[in-house]
Tab-separated table of C-alpha atoms and ligand atoms in Angstrom:
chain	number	residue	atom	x	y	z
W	1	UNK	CA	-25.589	7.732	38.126
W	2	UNK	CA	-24.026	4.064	37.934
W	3	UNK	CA	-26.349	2.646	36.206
W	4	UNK	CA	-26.482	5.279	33.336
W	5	UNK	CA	-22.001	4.827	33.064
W	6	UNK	CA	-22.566	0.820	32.884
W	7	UNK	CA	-25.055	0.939	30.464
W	8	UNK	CA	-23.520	3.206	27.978
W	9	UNK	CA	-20.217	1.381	28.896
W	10	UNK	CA	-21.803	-1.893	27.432
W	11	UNK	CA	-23.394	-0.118	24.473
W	12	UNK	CA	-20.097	1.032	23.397
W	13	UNK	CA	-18.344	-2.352	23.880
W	14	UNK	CA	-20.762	-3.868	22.167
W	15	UNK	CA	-19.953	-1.305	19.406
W	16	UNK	CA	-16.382	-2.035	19.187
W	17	UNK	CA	-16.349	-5.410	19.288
W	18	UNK	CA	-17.188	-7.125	16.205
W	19	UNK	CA	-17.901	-10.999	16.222
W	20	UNK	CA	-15.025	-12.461	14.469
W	21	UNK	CA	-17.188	-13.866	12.113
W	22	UNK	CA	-18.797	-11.315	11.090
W	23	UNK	CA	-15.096	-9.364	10.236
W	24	UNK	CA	-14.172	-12.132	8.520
W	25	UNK	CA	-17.135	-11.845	6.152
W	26	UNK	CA	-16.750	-8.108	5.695
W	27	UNK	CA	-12.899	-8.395	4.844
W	28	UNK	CA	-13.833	-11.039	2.501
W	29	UNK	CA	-16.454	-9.340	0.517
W	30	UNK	CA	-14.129	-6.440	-0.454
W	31	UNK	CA	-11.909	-7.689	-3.285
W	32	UNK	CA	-8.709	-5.830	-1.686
W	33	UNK	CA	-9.267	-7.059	1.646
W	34	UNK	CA	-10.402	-10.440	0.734
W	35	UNK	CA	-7.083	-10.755	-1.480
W	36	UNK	CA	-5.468	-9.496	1.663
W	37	UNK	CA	-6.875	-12.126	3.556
W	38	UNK	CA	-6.543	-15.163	1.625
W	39	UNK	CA	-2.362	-14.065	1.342
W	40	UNK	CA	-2.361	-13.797	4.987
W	41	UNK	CA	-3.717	-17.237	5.193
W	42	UNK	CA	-0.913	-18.629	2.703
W	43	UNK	CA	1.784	-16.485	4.219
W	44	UNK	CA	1.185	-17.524	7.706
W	45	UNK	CA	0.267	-21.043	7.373
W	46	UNK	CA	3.331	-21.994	9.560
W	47	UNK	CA	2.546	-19.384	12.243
W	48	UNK	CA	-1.383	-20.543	11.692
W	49	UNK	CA	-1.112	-24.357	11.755
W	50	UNK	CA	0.840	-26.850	12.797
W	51	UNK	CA	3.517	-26.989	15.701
W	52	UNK	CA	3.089	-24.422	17.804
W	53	UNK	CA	4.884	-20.777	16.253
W	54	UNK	CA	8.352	-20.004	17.427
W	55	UNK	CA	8.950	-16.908	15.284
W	56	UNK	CA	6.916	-15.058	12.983
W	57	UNK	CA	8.228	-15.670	9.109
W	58	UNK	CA	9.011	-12.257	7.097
W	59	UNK	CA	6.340	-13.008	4.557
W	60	UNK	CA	3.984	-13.351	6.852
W	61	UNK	CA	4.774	-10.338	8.660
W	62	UNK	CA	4.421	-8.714	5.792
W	63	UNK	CA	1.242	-9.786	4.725
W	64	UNK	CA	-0.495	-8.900	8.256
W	65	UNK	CA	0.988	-5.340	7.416
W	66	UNK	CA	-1.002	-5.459	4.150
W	67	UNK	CA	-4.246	-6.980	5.631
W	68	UNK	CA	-3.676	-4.587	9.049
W	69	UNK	CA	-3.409	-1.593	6.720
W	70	UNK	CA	-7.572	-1.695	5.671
W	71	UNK	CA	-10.302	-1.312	8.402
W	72	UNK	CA	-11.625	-4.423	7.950
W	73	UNK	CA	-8.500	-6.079	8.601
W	74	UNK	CA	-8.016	-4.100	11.715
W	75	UNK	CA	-10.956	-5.033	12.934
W	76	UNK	CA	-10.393	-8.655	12.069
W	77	UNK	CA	-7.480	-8.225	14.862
W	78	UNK	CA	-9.466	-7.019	17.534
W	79	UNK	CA	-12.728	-9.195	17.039
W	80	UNK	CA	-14.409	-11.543	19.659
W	81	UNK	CA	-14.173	-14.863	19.338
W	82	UNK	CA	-17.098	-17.407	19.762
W	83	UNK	CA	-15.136	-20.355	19.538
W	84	UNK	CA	-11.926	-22.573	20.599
W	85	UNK	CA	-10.465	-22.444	17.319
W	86	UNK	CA	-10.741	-18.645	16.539
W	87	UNK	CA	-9.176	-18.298	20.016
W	88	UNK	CA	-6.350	-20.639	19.033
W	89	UNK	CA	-5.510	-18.848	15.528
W	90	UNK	CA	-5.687	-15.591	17.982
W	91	UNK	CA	-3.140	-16.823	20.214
W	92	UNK	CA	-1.172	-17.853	17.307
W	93	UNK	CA	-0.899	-14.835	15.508
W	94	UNK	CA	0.334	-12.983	18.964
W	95	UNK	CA	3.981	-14.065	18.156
W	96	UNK	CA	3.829	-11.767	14.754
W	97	UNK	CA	2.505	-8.823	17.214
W	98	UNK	CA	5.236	-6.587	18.453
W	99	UNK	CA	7.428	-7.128	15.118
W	100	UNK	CA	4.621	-6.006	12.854
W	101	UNK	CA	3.683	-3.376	15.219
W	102	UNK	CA	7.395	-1.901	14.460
W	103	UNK	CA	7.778	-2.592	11.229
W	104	UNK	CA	4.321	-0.848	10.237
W	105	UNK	CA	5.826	2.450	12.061
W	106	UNK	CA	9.055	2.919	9.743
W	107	UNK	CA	9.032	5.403	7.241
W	108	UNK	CA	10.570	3.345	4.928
W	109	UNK	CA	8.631	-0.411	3.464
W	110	UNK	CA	10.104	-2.567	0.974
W	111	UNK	CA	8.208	-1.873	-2.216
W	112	UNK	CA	6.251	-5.048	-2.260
W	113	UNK	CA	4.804	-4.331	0.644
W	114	UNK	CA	3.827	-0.762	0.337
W	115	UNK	CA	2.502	-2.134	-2.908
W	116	UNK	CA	0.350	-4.346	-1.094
W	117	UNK	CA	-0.936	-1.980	1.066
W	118	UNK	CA	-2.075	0.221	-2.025
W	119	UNK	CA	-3.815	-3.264	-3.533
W	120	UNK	CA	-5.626	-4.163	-0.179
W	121	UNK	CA	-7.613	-0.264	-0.813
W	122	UNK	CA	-10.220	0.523	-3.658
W	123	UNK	CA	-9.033	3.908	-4.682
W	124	UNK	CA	-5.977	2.946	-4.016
W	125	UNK	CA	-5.972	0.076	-6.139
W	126	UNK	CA	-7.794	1.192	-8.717
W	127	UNK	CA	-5.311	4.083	-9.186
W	128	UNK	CA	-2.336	1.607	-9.390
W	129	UNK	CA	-3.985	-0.304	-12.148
W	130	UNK	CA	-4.777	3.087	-14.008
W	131	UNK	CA	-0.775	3.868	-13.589
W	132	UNK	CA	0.080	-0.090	-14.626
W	133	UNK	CA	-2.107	0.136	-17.515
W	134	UNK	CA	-0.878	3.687	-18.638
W	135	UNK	CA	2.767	3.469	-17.863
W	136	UNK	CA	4.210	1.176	-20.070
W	137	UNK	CA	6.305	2.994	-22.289
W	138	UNK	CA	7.466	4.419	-18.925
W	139	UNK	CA	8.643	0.797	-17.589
W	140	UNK	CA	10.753	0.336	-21.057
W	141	UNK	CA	12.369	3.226	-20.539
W	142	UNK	CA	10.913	5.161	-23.798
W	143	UNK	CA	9.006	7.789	-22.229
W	144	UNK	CA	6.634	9.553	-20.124
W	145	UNK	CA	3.277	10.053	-21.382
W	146	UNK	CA	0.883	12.800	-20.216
W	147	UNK	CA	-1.423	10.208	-19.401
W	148	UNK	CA	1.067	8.050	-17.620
W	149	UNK	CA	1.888	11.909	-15.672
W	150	UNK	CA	-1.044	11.956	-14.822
W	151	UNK	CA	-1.706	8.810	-13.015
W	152	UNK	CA	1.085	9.449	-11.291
W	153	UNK	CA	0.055	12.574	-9.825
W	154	UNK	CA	-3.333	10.990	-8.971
W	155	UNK	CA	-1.801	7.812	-7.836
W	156	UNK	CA	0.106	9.950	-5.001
W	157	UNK	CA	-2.645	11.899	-4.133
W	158	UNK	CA	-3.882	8.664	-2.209
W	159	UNK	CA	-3.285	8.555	1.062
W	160	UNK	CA	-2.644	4.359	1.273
W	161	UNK	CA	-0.111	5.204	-1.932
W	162	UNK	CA	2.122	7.076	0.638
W	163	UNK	CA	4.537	3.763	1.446
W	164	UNK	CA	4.873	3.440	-2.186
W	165	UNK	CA	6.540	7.057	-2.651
W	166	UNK	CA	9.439	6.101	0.137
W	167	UNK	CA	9.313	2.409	-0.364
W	168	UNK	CA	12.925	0.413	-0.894
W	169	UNK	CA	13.545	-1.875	-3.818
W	170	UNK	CA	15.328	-4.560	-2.265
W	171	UNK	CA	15.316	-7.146	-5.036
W	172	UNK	CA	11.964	-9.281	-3.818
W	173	UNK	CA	9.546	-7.537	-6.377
W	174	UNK	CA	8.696	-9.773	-8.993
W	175	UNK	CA	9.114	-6.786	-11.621
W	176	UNK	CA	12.647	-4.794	-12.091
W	177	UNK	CA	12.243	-2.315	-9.556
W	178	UNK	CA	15.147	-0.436	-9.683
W	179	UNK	CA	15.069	0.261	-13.411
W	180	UNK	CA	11.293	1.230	-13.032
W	181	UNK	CA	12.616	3.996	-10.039
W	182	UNK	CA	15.328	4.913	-12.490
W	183	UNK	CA	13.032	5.541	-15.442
W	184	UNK	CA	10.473	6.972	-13.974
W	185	UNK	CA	13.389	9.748	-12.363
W	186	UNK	CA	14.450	10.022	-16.174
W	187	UNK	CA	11.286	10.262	-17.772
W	188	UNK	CA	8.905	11.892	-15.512
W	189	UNK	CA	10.397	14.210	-12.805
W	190	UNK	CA	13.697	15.530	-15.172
W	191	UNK	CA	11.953	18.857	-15.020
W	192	UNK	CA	12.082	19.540	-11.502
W	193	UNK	CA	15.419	18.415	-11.182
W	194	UNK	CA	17.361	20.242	-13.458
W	195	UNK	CA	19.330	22.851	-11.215
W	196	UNK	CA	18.998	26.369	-12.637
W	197	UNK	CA	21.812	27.316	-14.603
W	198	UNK	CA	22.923	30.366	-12.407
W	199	UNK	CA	23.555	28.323	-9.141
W	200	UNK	CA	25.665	25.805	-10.490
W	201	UNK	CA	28.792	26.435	-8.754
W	202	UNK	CA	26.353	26.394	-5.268
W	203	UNK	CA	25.850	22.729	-5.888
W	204	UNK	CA	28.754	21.277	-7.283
W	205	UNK	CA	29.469	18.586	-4.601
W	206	UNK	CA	27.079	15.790	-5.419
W	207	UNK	CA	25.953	15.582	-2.027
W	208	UNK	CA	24.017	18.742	-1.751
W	209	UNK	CA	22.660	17.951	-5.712
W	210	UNK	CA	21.413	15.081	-4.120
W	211	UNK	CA	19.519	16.851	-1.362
W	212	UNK	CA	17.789	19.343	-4.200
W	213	UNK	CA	15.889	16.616	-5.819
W	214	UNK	CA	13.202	14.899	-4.927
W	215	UNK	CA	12.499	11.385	-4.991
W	216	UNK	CA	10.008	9.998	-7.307
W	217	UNK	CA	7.644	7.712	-6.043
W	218	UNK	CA	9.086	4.112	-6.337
W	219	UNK	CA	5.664	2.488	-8.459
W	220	UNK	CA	5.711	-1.203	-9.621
W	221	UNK	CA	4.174	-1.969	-12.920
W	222	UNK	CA	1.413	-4.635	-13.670
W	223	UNK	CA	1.479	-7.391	-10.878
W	224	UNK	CA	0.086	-8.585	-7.960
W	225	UNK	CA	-3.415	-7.615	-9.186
W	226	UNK	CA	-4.082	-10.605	-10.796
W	227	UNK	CA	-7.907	-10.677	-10.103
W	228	UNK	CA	-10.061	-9.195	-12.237
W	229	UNK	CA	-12.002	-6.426	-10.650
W	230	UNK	CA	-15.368	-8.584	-10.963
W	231	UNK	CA	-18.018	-6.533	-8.895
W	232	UNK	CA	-19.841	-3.540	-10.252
W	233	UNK	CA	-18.631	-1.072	-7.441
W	234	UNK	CA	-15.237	-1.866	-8.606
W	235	UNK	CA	-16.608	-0.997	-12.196
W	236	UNK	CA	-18.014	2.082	-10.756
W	237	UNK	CA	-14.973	3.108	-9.319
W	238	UNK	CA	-13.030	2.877	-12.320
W	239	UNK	CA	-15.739	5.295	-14.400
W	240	UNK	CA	-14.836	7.833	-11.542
W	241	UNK	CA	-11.297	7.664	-12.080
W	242	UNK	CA	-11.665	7.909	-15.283
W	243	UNK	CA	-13.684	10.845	-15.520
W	244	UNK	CA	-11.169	12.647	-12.958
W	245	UNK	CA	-8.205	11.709	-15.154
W	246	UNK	CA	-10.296	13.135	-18.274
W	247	UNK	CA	-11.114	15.730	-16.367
W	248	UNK	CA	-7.277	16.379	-15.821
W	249	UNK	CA	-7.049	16.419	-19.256
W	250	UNK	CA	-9.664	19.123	-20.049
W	251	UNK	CA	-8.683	21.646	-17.543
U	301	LIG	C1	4.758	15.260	-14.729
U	301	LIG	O1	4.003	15.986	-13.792
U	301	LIG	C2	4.784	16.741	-12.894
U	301	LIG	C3	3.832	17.405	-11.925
U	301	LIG	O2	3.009	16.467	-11.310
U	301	LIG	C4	5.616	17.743	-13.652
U	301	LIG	O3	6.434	18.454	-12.768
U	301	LIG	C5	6.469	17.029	-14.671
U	301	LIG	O4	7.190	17.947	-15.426
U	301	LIG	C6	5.615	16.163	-15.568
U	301	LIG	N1	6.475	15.398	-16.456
U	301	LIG	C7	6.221	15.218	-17.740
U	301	LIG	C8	7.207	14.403	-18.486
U	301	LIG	O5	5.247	15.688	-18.302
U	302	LIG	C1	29.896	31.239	-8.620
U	302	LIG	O1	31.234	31.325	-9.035
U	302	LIG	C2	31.675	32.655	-9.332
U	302	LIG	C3	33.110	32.594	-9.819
U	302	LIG	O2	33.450	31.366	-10.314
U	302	LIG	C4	31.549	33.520	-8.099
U	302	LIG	O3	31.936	34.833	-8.399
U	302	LIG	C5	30.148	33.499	-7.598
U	302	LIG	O4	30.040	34.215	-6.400
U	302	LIG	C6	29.682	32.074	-7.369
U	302	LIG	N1	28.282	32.083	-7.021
U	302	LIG	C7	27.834	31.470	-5.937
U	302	LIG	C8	26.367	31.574	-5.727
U	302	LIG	O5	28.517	30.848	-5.191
């Protein structure tokens, strides 16, 4: 019976571990995780070169979250290494560990981040363009187009977009955050705020008014996708949103 537990044990280690060469190249051929992994590079340089780390920089926390947040970047963190230096950068990164690991957990992500996070996935990204693209007269405050509604609703529908409906301005985006949040209250969710007319005098502390309403999704408009989506499955992906948002339209 031994033999038959040892061999399947080293089939399925050799399963989940992944040379770390061979993560690399997957996260790198994926335009969201390759983006994710050249920041992480840049963010961490301190952490990654140099002296040896003494704490792990914000930025660079942040950017592991982002590159952490895709399968290929997870797997990028567990991978075997083949040589001294991949074992060194390993080592390295250790000191960013048990901060990210908390961080990751909160409910609540500064917007750039969760924005990030959206960017380093396909759909996800893809959606977040649609709503950039679509949104402007949102962002300037004149108003809320059905088309702009509507990549909102599918925007939220994806599941690595769910940091992005909590997220916190906190004054580090490099768009006007707060204003966006504001608008997009204003202009796209008034409807389901307004408090029915008969239970007024239920809610006339503006503490439980508060509580009634929901939050809209804090979105950011055009930024950090700077690249242009260059390969065809990107291209592909786009014809499939686009075809569910006209779809949206005809139903
Ligand atoms: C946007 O869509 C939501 C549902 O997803 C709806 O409640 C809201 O009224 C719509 N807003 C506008 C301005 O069309
Ligand atoms: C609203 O106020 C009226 C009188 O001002 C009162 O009779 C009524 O019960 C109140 N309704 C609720 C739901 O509190």
């Amino acid at each position: 019976m031994w033999w038959i537990m040892i061999t399947v044990a080293s089939i399925v280690g050799a399963v989940n571990t992944l040379s770390c060469e061979e993560a690399r190249m997957k996260c790198a051929y994926r335009v969201g995780c390759g983006r994710a992994l050249q920041n992480y590079a840049m963010d961490c340089s301190i952490v990654l070169q140099g002296a040896p780390p003494k704490h792990c920089p914000e930025l660079c926390r942040h950017s592991l979250i982002a590159l952490t947040s895709t399968d290929e970047g997870k797997n990028l963190m567990e991978c075997e290494c083949s040589d001294e230096y991949c074992e060194e950068q390993k080592r390295r990164v250790e000191i960013c560990r048990p901060q990210v690991m908390e961080e990751v957990n909160k409910p609540v992500l500064p917007c750039r981040v969760a924005q990030w996070i959206c960017a380093a996935d396909t759909m996800c990204s893809t959606a977040l363009d649609y709503y950039n693209q679509l949104c402007r007269s949102m962002f300037h405050g004149k108003k809320c187009t059905t088309r702009c509604n509507n990549s909102i609703a599918i925007l939220r529908r994806q599941e690595k977009a769910a940091k992005l409906s909590t997220c916190r301005c906190d004054g580090t985006e490099d768009f006007d955050c707060l204003t966006i949040q504001k608008n997009m209250e204003r202009l796209c969710f008034r409807k389901h705020q307004r408090i029915p007319y008969g239970h007024r005098n239920r809610t006339e502390s503006g503490h439980h008014r508060h509580k009634v309403t929901t939050l809209p999704p804090t979105l950011p408009p055009s930024v950090i996708v700077v690249e242009e989506p260059s390969s065809s499955v990107r291209v592909s992906f786009h014809s499939v949103l686009l075809s569910l948002i006209a779809f949206i339209f005809v139903t």
